[in-house]
Amino acid sequence: MTGTEGYLGSVLAPELVRAGHDLLAVDTGFYKAGWLYNGVDSTPQTLVRDIRDIEAEDLAGIEAIVHMAELSNDPLGAFNPELTRGINHTGSVRLATMAKQAGVERFVYMSSCSVYGVAEGIVDESSPIDPQTVYAECKAMVERDVLAMADDGFSPTFLRNATAFGASPRMRFDLVLNNLSGLAWTTKEIAMTSDGTPWRPLVHALDIAKAIKMTLAAPRDAVHGQIFNVGSDEQNYQVREIAAIIGDALPGSEVSFGASGGDNRSYKVTFDKIREVLPGYECDWNAQRGVEQLLAIFDSIALDEEMFLGRGFTRLKQLEYLIRSGQVDEELFWRVPS
């Protein structure tokens, strides 16, 4: 599994180990500074490696790959579009190609509902996609290129996750629900610059982990070459609804909205397919419960504004710091101290 020390990876890796998988973890270690609380009982043996440096011998004996390690959101894509394409698209396709050559049977790719971009009505896995950012474009291109590699010996599956939320020891505060929750806790204000009308589907990190575990356990024929939206129909929210849920959970906080405009991405998603193909898949979490989980953790660790705004919990801030301090080069490869 790649990206095991990230926001989702640090939650998923222990879940896979508990499920009985013999896990080789891979992570380059960009986000080690972002440890918010002690929330896992174990961490797996980790190969410290950039996915662009993984070689065929690293994959010997591997039966399945869960690939999560990419530059992980839209601000990072805008920060350096060509570098994002080199890692997220070229790097991911290279990894899949080597996996196929090494005899890896299954390849589970973490895609995103952001590929839908701007959509009228409710979209499903067969709907046209309309990626609005480099990050989303790369997700769509990896789906296209890796799907073309599917055959009797190599079985890829693509999980289009809704926007993630919820607590993780390797926390991210650059995700909408997590960000607004931290803002409300530290400032008692949720002052939004937009009118909050765009639609976003949400899914808790642990419900993404459940989808991955069930995909790995499913019969090959059921998931071979398939795309699944990951989330639940009940969790299609307008951004202003997310802000209101947080405001209700934190008495004394004030919610305000600005004018329309800015980010035009808006899409409502149906999740019928994953429930039909993976019997028993249902989301255990909703936004209300996720907010309550976060607020309880914020209270237990005495989260303050300095911590909330720290570079360790916002991907772009951390990578800018690593570049500025000379620890990585402009291509985000680690520099070896002389």
Tab-separated table of C-alpha atoms in Angstrom, residues 151-318:
chain	number	residue	atom	x	y	z
A	151	ASP	CA	-6.506	-8.492	-18.634
A	152	ASP	CA	-6.714	-12.017	-17.259
A	153	GLY	CA	-3.625	-11.509	-15.115
A	154	PHE	CA	-4.050	-7.896	-13.981
A	155	SER	CA	-7.242	-6.649	-12.369
A	156	PRO	CA	-7.554	-2.926	-11.557
A	157	THR	CA	-10.402	-1.354	-9.573
A	158	PHE	CA	-11.011	2.378	-9.237
A	159	LEU	CA	-12.590	3.919	-6.138
A	160	ARG	CA	-13.928	7.423	-6.735
A	161	ASN	CA	-14.022	8.668	-3.178
A	162	ALA	CA	-16.296	11.492	-2.151
A	163	THR	CA	-14.567	14.336	-0.273
A	164	ALA	CA	-13.024	12.777	2.814
A	165	PHE	CA	-13.592	13.964	6.362
A	166	GLY	CA	-13.057	12.800	9.898
A	167	ALA	CA	-10.274	12.332	12.393
A	168	SER	CA	-6.902	10.865	11.497
A	169	PRO	CA	-3.679	11.018	13.503
A	170	ARG	CA	-2.012	12.336	10.333
A	171	MET	CA	-4.650	15.048	10.137
A	172	ARG	CA	-5.543	17.260	7.193
A	173	PHE	CA	-7.186	20.624	7.759
A	174	ASP	CA	-7.358	21.416	4.026
A	175	LEU	CA	-10.522	19.306	3.571
A	176	VAL	CA	-13.813	21.166	3.773
A	177	LEU	CA	-15.491	19.631	6.830
A	178	ASN	CA	-12.216	19.271	8.742
A	179	ASN	CA	-11.232	22.828	7.869
A	180	LEU	CA	-14.526	24.421	8.879
A	181	SER	CA	-14.610	22.380	12.102
A	182	GLY	CA	-11.126	23.531	13.066
A	183	LEU	CA	-11.983	27.105	12.146
A	184	ALA	CA	-15.102	27.065	14.296
A	185	TRP	CA	-13.261	25.515	17.249
A	186	THR	CA	-10.340	27.947	17.215
A	187	THR	CA	-12.122	31.198	16.255
A	188	LYS	CA	-15.819	30.542	17.028
A	189	GLU	CA	-16.532	31.879	13.539
A	190	ILE	CA	-17.179	30.238	10.190
A	191	ALA	CA	-16.853	33.217	7.866
A	192	MET	CA	-17.192	31.855	4.331
A	193	THR	CA	-16.206	33.953	1.325
A	194	SER	CA	-18.653	32.101	-0.956
A	195	ASP	CA	-22.419	31.648	-0.721
A	196	GLY	CA	-21.940	27.942	0.065
A	197	THR	CA	-24.399	26.718	-2.565
A	198	PRO	CA	-22.173	24.168	-4.443
A	199	TRP	CA	-22.882	20.494	-3.782
A	200	ARG	CA	-20.244	18.114	-2.454
A	201	PRO	CA	-20.557	14.457	-1.475
A	202	LEU	CA	-18.711	13.574	1.730
A	203	VAL	CA	-17.367	10.284	3.104
A	204	HIS	CA	-15.591	9.495	6.368
A	205	ALA	CA	-12.036	8.172	6.241
A	206	LEU	CA	-13.102	4.934	7.956
A	207	ASP	CA	-15.849	4.375	5.388
A	208	ILE	CA	-13.226	4.694	2.647
A	209	ALA	CA	-11.157	2.120	4.521
A	210	LYS	CA	-14.197	-0.175	4.627
A	211	ALA	CA	-14.656	0.133	0.840
A	212	ILE	CA	-11.011	-0.778	0.254
A	213	LYS	CA	-11.171	-3.814	2.541
A	214	MET	CA	-14.346	-5.036	0.864
A	215	THR	CA	-12.867	-4.508	-2.611
A	216	LEU	CA	-9.840	-6.629	-1.708
A	217	ALA	CA	-12.096	-9.343	-0.284
A	218	ALA	CA	-14.553	-9.342	-3.206
A	219	PRO	CA	-14.455	-11.980	-5.956
A	220	ARG	CA	-12.152	-10.832	-8.730
A	221	ASP	CA	-14.888	-10.915	-11.368
A	222	ALA	CA	-17.097	-8.582	-9.325
A	223	VAL	CA	-14.584	-5.728	-9.216
A	224	HIS	CA	-12.415	-6.365	-12.290
A	225	GLY	CA	-12.044	-3.156	-14.307
A	226	GLN	CA	-14.828	-1.498	-12.315
A	227	ILE	CA	-15.260	2.074	-11.096
A	228	PHE	CA	-17.129	2.661	-7.841
A	229	ASN	CA	-18.261	5.905	-6.267
A	230	VAL	CA	-17.493	5.639	-2.539
A	231	GLY	CA	-19.900	7.342	-0.160
A	232	SER	CA	-23.650	7.451	0.425
A	233	ASP	CA	-26.531	9.285	-1.219
A	234	GLU	CA	-27.526	10.813	2.119
A	235	GLN	CA	-24.204	12.613	2.321
A	236	ASN	CA	-24.574	14.902	-0.671
A	237	TYR	CA	-24.369	18.274	1.059
A	238	GLN	CA	-24.290	21.876	0.005
A	239	VAL	CA	-21.242	23.525	1.550
A	240	ARG	CA	-23.520	25.864	3.519
A	241	GLU	CA	-25.214	22.783	5.058
A	242	ILE	CA	-21.825	21.517	6.245
A	243	ALA	CA	-21.133	24.888	7.861
A	244	ALA	CA	-24.567	24.870	9.531
A	245	ILE	CA	-24.027	21.361	10.942
A	246	ILE	CA	-20.754	22.509	12.497
A	247	GLY	CA	-22.367	25.666	13.844
A	248	ASP	CA	-25.140	23.629	15.474
A	249	ALA	CA	-22.619	21.278	17.088
A	250	LEU	CA	-20.561	24.119	18.559
A	251	PRO	CA	-22.801	26.556	20.454
A	252	GLY	CA	-21.566	30.113	20.321
A	253	SER	CA	-19.993	29.831	16.889
A	254	GLU	CA	-21.238	32.147	14.144
A	255	VAL	CA	-21.758	31.120	10.535
A	256	SER	CA	-21.721	33.719	7.734
A	257	PHE	CA	-21.631	33.547	3.946
A	258	GLY	CA	-20.306	35.757	1.178
A	259	ALA	CA	-21.320	36.335	-2.404
A	260	SER	CA	-21.610	33.683	-5.108
A	261	GLY	CA	-18.667	32.956	-7.362
A	262	GLY	CA	-15.208	31.477	-6.964
A	263	ASP	CA	-14.990	27.700	-7.042
A	264	ASN	CA	-17.646	26.534	-9.514
A	265	ARG	CA	-17.345	22.786	-8.863
A	266	SER	CA	-20.688	21.325	-7.901
A	267	TYR	CA	-21.912	17.744	-8.234
A	268	LYS	CA	-24.369	15.365	-6.574
A	269	VAL	CA	-23.425	11.699	-6.752
A	270	THR	CA	-25.289	8.427	-6.435
A	271	PHE	CA	-23.642	5.470	-4.710
A	272	ASP	CA	-26.005	2.673	-5.736
A	273	LYS	CA	-23.371	0.637	-7.574
A	274	ILE	CA	-21.004	-0.006	-4.666
A	275	ARG	CA	-23.906	-1.206	-2.506
A	276	GLU	CA	-25.104	-3.534	-5.264
A	277	VAL	CA	-21.709	-5.037	-6.128
A	278	LEU	CA	-20.263	-5.136	-2.599
A	279	PRO	CA	-23.184	-6.457	-0.513
A	280	GLY	CA	-23.146	-5.014	2.971
A	281	TYR	CA	-21.330	-1.820	2.102
A	282	GLU	CA	-22.935	1.077	3.939
A	283	CYS	CA	-21.409	4.193	5.433
A	284	ASP	CA	-21.241	4.149	9.229
A	285	TRP	CA	-20.579	7.879	9.496
A	286	ASN	CA	-22.343	11.091	8.505
A	287	ALA	CA	-21.313	14.731	8.779
A	288	GLN	CA	-22.938	15.245	12.183
A	289	ARG	CA	-21.164	12.282	13.731
A	290	GLY	CA	-17.885	13.269	12.074
A	291	VAL	CA	-18.096	16.792	13.484
A	292	GLU	CA	-18.781	15.411	16.963
A	293	GLN	CA	-15.733	13.133	16.625
A	294	LEU	CA	-13.510	16.044	15.620
A	295	LEU	CA	-14.733	18.368	18.355
A	296	ALA	CA	-14.114	15.687	20.978
A	297	ILE	CA	-10.538	15.276	19.752
A	298	PHE	CA	-9.975	19.030	19.579
A	299	ASP	CA	-11.078	19.237	23.201
A	300	SER	CA	-8.860	16.349	24.297
A	301	ILE	CA	-5.710	17.858	22.758
A	302	ALA	CA	-6.560	21.529	23.459
A	303	LEU	CA	-6.386	22.449	19.774
A	304	ASP	CA	-5.470	26.112	19.353
A	305	GLU	CA	-5.221	28.391	16.341
A	306	GLU	CA	-1.449	28.036	16.015
A	307	MET	CA	-1.752	24.254	15.848
A	308	PHE	CA	-4.723	24.408	13.469
A	309	LEU	CA	-2.860	26.689	11.062
A	310	GLY	CA	0.410	24.759	11.330
A	311	ARG	CA	2.116	23.524	8.184
A	312	GLY	CA	1.923	19.890	9.255
A	313	PHE	CA	-1.823	19.704	8.664
A	314	THR	CA	-2.072	21.499	5.308
A	315	ARG	CA	-0.416	19.726	2.404
A	316	LEU	CA	0.651	22.783	0.395
A	317	LYS	CA	2.148	24.563	3.418
A	318	GLN	CA	4.245	21.510	4.297
